[in-house]
Short mmCIF file of C-alpha atoms in Angstrom, two decimals:
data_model
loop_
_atom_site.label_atom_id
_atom_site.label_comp_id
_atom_site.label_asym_id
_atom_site.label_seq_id
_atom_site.Cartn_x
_atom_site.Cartn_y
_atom_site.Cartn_z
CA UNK A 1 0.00 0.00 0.00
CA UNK A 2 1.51 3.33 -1.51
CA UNK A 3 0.55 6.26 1.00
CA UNK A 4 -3.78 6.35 1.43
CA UNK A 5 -3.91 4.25 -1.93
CA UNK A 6 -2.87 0.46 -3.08
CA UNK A 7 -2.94 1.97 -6.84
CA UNK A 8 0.16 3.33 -8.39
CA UNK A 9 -0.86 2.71 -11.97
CA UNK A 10 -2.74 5.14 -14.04
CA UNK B 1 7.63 1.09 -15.03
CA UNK B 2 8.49 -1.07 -18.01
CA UNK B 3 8.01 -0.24 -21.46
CA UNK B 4 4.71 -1.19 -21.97
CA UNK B 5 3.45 0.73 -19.38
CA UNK B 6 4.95 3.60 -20.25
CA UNK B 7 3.63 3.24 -23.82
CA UNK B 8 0.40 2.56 -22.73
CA UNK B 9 0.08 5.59 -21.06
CA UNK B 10 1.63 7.55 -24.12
CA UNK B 11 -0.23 5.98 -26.56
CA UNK B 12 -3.46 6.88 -23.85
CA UNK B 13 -2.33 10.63 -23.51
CA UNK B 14 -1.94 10.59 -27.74
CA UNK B 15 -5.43 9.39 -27.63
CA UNK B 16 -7.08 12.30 -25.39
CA UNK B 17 -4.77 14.94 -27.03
CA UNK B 18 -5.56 14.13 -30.67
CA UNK B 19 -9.78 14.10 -29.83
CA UNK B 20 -9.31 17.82 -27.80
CA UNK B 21 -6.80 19.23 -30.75
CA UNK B 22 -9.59 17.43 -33.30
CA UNK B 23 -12.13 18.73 -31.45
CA UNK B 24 -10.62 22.27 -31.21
CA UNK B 25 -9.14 22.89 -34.37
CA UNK B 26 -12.27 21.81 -36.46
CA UNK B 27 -14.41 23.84 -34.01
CA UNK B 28 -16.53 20.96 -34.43
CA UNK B 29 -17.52 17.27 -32.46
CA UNK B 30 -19.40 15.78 -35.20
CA UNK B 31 -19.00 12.22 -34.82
CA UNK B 32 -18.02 12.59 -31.39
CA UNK B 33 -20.34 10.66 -29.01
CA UNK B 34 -20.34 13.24 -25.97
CA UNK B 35 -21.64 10.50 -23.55
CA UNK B 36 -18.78 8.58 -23.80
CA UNK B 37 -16.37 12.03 -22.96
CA UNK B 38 -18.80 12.24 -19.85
CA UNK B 39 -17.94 8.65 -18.70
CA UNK B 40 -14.68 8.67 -19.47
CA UNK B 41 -14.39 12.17 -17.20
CA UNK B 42 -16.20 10.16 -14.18
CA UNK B 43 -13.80 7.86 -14.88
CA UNK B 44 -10.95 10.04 -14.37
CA UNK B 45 -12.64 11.47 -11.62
CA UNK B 46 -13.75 8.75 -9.75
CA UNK B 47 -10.24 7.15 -9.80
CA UNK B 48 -7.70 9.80 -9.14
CA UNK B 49 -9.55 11.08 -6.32
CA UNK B 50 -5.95 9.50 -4.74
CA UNK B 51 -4.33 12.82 -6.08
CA UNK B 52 -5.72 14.30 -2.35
CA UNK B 53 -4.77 11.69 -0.64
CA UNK B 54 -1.32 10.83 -1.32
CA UNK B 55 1.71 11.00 -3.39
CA UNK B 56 3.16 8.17 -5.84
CA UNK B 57 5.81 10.37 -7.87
CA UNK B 58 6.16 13.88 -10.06
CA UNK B 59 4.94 11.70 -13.62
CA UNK B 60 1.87 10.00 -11.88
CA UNK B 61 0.81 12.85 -10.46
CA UNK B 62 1.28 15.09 -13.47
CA UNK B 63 -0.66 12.45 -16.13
CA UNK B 64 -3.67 12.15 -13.09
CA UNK B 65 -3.72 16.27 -13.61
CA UNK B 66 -3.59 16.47 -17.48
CA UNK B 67 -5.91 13.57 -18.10
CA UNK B 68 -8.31 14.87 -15.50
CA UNK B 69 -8.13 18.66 -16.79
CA UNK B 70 -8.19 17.21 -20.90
CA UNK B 71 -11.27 15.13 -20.30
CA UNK B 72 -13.43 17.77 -18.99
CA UNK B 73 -12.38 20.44 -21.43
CA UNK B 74 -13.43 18.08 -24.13
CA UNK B 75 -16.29 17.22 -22.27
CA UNK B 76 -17.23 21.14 -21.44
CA UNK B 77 -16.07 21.62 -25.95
CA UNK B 78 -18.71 19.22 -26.67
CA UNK B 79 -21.76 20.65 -24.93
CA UNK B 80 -20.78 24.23 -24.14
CA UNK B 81 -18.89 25.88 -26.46
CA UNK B 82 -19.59 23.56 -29.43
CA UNK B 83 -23.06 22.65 -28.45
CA UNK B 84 -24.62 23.49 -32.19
CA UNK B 85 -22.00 20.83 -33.62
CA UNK B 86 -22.79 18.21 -31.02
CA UNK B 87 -24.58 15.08 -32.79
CA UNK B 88 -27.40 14.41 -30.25
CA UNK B 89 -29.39 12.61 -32.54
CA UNK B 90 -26.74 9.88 -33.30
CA UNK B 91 -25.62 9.72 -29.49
CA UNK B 92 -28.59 7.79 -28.08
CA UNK B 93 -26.77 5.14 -26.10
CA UNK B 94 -28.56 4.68 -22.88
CA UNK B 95 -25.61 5.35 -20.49
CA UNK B 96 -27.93 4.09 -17.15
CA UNK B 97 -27.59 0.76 -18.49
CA UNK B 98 -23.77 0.70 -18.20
CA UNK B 99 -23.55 2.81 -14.88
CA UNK B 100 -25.84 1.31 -12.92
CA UNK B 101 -24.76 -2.44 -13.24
CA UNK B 102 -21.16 -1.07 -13.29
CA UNK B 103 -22.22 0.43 -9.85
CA UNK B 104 -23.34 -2.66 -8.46
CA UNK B 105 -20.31 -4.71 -9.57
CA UNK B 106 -18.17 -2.29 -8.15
CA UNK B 107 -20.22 -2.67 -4.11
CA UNK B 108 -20.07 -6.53 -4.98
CA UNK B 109 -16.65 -7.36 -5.99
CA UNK B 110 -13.90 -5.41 -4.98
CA UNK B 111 -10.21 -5.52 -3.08
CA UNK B 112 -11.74 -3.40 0.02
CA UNK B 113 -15.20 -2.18 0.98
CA UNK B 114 -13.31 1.13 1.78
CA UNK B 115 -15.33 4.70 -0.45
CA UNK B 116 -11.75 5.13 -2.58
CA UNK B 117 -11.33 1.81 -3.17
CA UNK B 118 -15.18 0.99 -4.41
CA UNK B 119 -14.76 4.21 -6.37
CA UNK B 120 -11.46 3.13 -7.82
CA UNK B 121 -13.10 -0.25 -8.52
CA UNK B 122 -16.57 1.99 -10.42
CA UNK B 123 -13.79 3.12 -11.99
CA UNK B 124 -12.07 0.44 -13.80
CA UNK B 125 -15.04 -1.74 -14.31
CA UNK B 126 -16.51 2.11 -15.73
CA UNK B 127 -13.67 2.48 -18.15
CA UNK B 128 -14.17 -0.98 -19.69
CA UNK B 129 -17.37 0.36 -21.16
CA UNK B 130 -16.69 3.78 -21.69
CA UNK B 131 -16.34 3.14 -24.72
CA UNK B 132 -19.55 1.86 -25.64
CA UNK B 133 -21.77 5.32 -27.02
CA UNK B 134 -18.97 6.10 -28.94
CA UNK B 135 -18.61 2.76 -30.83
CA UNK B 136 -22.90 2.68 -30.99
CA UNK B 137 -22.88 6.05 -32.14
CA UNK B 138 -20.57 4.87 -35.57
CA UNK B 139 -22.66 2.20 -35.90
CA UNK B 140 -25.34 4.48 -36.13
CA UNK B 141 -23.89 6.79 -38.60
CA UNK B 142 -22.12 4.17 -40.48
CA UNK B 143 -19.11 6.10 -40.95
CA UNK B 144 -16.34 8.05 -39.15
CA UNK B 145 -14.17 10.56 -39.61
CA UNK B 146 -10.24 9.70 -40.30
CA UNK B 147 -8.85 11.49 -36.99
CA UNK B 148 -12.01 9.64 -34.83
CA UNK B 149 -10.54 6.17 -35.71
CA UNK B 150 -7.14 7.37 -34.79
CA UNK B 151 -8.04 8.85 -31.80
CA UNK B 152 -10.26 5.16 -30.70
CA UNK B 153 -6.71 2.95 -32.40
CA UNK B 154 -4.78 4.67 -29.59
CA UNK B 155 -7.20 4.21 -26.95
CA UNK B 156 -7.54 0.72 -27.84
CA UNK B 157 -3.97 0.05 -27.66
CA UNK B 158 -3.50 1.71 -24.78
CA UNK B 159 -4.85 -0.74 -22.77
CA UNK B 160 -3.82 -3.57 -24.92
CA UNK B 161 -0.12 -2.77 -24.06
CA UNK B 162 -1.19 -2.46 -20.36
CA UNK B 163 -2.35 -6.22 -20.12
CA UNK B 164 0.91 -6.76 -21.33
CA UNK B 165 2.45 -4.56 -18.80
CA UNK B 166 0.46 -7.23 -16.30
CA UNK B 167 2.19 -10.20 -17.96
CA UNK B 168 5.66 -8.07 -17.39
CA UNK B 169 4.87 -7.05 -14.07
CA UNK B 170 3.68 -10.62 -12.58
CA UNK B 171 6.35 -12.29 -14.04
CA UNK B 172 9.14 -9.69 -12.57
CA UNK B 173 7.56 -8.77 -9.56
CA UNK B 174 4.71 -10.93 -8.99
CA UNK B 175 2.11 -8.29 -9.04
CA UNK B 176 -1.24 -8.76 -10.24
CA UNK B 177 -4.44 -7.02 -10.18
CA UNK B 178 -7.55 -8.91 -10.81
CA UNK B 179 -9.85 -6.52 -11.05
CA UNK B 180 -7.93 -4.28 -13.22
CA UNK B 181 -7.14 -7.17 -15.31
CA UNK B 182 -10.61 -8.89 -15.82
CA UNK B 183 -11.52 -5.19 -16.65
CA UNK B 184 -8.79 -4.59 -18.98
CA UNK B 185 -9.11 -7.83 -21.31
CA UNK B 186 -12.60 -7.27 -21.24
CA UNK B 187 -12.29 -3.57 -22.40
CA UNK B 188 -9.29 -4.52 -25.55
CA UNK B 189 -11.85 -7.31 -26.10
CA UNK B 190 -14.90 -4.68 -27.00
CA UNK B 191 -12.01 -3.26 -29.67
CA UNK B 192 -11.24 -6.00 -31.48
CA UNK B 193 -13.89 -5.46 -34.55
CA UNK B 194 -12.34 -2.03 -34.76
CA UNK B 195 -9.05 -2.69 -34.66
CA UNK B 196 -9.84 -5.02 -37.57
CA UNK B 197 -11.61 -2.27 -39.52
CA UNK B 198 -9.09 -0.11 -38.42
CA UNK B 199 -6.04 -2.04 -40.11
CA UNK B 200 -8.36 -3.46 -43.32
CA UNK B 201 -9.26 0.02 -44.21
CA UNK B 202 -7.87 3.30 -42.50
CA UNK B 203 -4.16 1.90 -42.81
CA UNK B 204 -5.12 1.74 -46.26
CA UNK B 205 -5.71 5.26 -46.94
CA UNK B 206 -9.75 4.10 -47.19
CA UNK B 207 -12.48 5.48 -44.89
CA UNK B 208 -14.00 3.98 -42.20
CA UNK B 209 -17.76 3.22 -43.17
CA UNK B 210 -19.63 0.23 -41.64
CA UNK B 211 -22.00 -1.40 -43.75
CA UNK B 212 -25.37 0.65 -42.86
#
């Protein structure tokens, strides 16, 4: 988990 | 990052660039389904609401921030400014039946029952079928302009080349997305009988025009 979000992809 | 990521998202950026410069330059959205530009801004919307919340690096946060601000000037192109050009009559895809069951899907399967992440998930299953009114809408008129069918090869291929940015990045690093995947074949999928037209004809200097 990056920062607040699991998403780093556009 | 690996290549095909990268190109995916260039080959996604080329796509929303050459519909706003279209768009601008001919002072006119004829052929343009504006329904589609809607759902592809809720999209954008619904999944980078991250940009508030934290920080991944200078690029992701920069592409969130143009495709965000280029999808609602096209969107605000086709039914402000350019309103008289807009094809209404042609652009009669019922969007309620592609958000609402996306909507559901998104509450029923997801990675976390957490407001970002069901919105990231409306998102992605959103995106598959974004597409949809704009691909009706050619059906409808049988034909579409040169620029259009560039404009839809890039989007198409943009996601194509991310699928194979999943391949890449499961068998390096062992990260895989489900969701995003399941979403993405399904979206390259809904393509496919373009990107056939698209090679038979356009690439040969003919138009695109469907059998009416």
């Amino acid at each position: 988990v990056i920062g607040q979000t699991r998403h780093d992809e556009l | 990052m690996n290549i095909f990521r990268l190109t995916g998202d260039l080959s996604h950026l080329a796509a929303i660039i050459i519909l706003l410069l279209k768009i601008w330059k001919s002072r006119s959205c004829a052929g343009i389904s504006g329904k589609s530009q809607v759902l592809f801004a809720l999209v954008f919307t619904t999944r980078y609401l991250d940009l508030l919340t934290s920080f991944i690096s200078l690029y992701n946060t920069t592409m969130k921030v143009i495709y965000i601000g280029c999808s609602y000037a096209t969107v605000y192109l086709i039914y402000m400014k350019l309103k008289a050009t807009y094809d209404g009559n042609h652009d009669t895809f019922r969007v309620e039946f592609l958000i609402v069951p996306v909507g559901g899907l998104a509450f029923l399967v997801n990675h976390d029952f957490s407001p970002l992440e069901i919105l990231w998930t409306f998102s992605i299953y959103l995106e598959s079928v974004a597409i949809l009114p704009q691909l009706f809408m050619i059906s409808k008129t049988g034909e579409a302009e040169t620029i259009t069918t560039h404009y839809l090869f890039f989007l198409g291929l943009y996601r194509a080349l991310y699928l194979i940015n999943w391949i890449w990045r499961f068998y390096f690093e062992g990260f895989f997305d489900m969701i995003a995947i399941v979403a993405g074949v399904v979206q390259t999928i809904l393509y496919c009988d373009f990107f056939y037209l698209y090679v038979t004809k356009v690439l040969k200097g003919k138009k695109l025009s469907l059998p009416a």
